[in-house]
Amino acid sequence: MATPFSITSPVDGSLIPAGSYLSYAEADEKLARAENAQRIWRSTPVTQRVGVVRRFLDCFDAQLEENARQVSLAMGKPIRQARGEIAGMRARAEALCWQASLVLADQSLPAKDNLERMIRHEPLGVVLDIAAWNYPYLVAINVIAPALLAGNAVLVKHAPQTACVGAQLERAFLQAQAPQGLLQDLMVDHQVAHELLRTRRIAHVGFTGSVRGGHEVYARVAEAGFASCGLEMGGKDAAIVLPDADMSQTAIALVDGAFYNAGQSCCAVERIYVPKPAMGQFVEAFVAETHRLRLGDPLDEGTTLGPVVSKEAAVRIEAQVKSAVARGARVVSDARMFYAPRRSDCYLAPQVLTGVDHTMDLMTEESFGPVIGIMSYESEEQAVRLANDSRYGLTASIWTPDHERALGLADQLQVGTVYMNRCDAVDPELPWVGVKESGLGFTLSHLGILSMTRPKSFNFKLR
């Protein structure tokens, strides 16, 4: 029998009924419905699959305001950013929709020795999407859209903090007249999820979350059978500012990259390397721009910085800052610029630190909050070495007007995506991929669609 649970809103500390954990029997019934839906869906022409996904987007947009408000209350994202995330979900899904027919078409090879040779991209089956709370729409659609377009059914196990999103997604797909069971909200605990994996009826697991969570999921998938697995985990993304960059404009862009969504982004900028002679100018511009942020109630249209997701997160972030200061770092931003009524313990002023180095967790371990360390360097070789001195490898950014210089440095950076003069952005026509402990596999782009299929070879002798 389903077990109801509540979450604590970071906005005001109130308890919000969030949903119910399904029993194994209830979850198994949903898995059976997904299997039945997928048997029909796999034979549905790609053009019709695209039509269902686009109708889903229209149905979701019809409830945009209420959906965005629920997310703001659940995890503290400013309402304007929540609306923007829903728009981003549409953009990603549309980018995959227009590619689907071409990507999934049979690939014929040249005739050889009276042989007809062809590769067909078959769907995997039922996909389990374990989605994170920080970007609850974007994280989910990264798996849902390519999986459905490729002919799979999807079960969405969303983070409990944003359980509302799983229900929102299922409702919109039903309104879009998708087959019953094709996309289902699956709120289960870890044990029930593990038991479902052990049935070997789930063909692929897409996970977004912490490194520890990724290790646990990967181990359980390996223990349970032969499902494929995609992992997007932590990041400690670096920005390298070169001497010829416009320091003021670069600082403005990097403040947004560091503090958007209260820094709770997998690809948030978490450490910045600046040439020593430009350090003073850059830090001054960065702090000035930081002081323009407005900390407050995420439902207030003027808020640009909301609370972090939980009291536990706030305590962890503050501990990282205190440890860095104890080792000689200095906070150069002014917390007095960010007065906000203490409606909960989750409201943190953004903090900018200098005097940092790689002996500090602040520069080596994921912060996932509104804090940034800025460190000087003396040579480009040193900057690259510092950027690569991390167990993570999601993104990095290079700031310079010199394209060739940026390209040369980008080749040396051990990350999945390198930006020039931008950061904290995802292009759905490019694969989203991490290296080291940032990830395994990829989503988005034509490669993301193909990752939700298995190739089948046809080798026909004609005579």
PDB file of C-alpha atoms in Angstrom, residues 21-36 126 155 181 184-188 192-193 195-202:
ATOM      1  CA  TYR A  21       5.870   5.869  -1.865  1.00  0.00           C
ATOM      2  CA  LEU A  22       4.490   2.912  -3.785  1.00  0.00           C
ATOM      3  CA  SER A  23       4.668  -0.614  -2.466  1.00  0.00           C
ATOM      4  CA  TYR A  24       6.505  -3.181  -4.557  1.00  0.00           C
ATOM      5  CA  ALA A  25       3.201  -4.644  -5.782  1.00  0.00           C
ATOM      6  CA  GLU A  26       1.968  -1.211  -6.903  1.00  0.00           C
ATOM      7  CA  ALA A  27       5.271  -0.444  -8.614  1.00  0.00           C
ATOM      8  CA  ASP A  28       5.261  -3.831 -10.323  1.00  0.00           C
ATOM      9  CA  GLU A  29       1.816  -3.056 -11.743  1.00  0.00           C
ATOM     10  CA  LYS A  30       3.166   0.184 -13.209  1.00  0.00           C
ATOM     11  CA  LEU A  31       6.097  -1.681 -14.712  1.00  0.00           C
ATOM     12  CA  ALA A  32       3.673  -4.149 -16.338  1.00  0.00           C
ATOM     13  CA  ARG A  33       1.651  -1.265 -17.802  1.00  0.00           C
ATOM     14  CA  ALA A  34       4.874   0.258 -19.144  1.00  0.00           C
ATOM     15  CA  GLU A  35       5.799  -3.040 -20.796  1.00  0.00           C
ATOM     16  CA  ASN A  36       2.388  -3.311 -22.444  1.00  0.00           C
ATOM     17  CA  VAL A 126      11.377   0.180 -20.411  1.00  0.00           C
ATOM     18  CA  LEU A 155       9.107   5.321 -15.586  1.00  0.00           C
ATOM     19  CA  GLY A 181       1.417   3.484 -19.223  1.00  0.00           C
ATOM     20  CA  GLN A 184       4.417   7.078 -15.555  1.00  0.00           C
ATOM     21  CA  ASP A 185       5.343   8.691 -12.278  1.00  0.00           C
ATOM     22  CA  LEU A 186       7.072   6.054 -10.140  1.00  0.00           C
ATOM     23  CA  MET A 187       7.673   7.314  -6.616  1.00  0.00           C
ATOM     24  CA  VAL A 188       9.433   4.431  -4.872  1.00  0.00           C
ATOM     25  CA  VAL A 192      11.661  -1.081  -4.221  1.00  0.00           C
ATOM     26  CA  ALA A 193      13.697   0.394  -7.075  1.00  0.00           C
ATOM     27  CA  GLU A 195      13.739  -5.013  -6.464  1.00  0.00           C
ATOM     28  CA  LEU A 196      12.368  -3.778  -9.781  1.00  0.00           C
ATOM     29  CA  LEU A 197      15.859  -3.842 -11.276  1.00  0.00           C
ATOM     30  CA  ARG A 198      16.320  -7.400 -10.100  1.00  0.00           C
ATOM     31  CA  THR A 199      13.382  -8.488 -12.261  1.00  0.00           C
ATOM     32  CA  ARG A 200      15.577  -7.663 -15.294  1.00  0.00           C
ATOM     33  CA  ARG A 201      12.566  -6.053 -16.965  1.00  0.00           C
ATOM     34  CA  ILE A 202      14.096  -2.567 -16.948  1.00  0.00           C
TER      35      ILE A 202
END
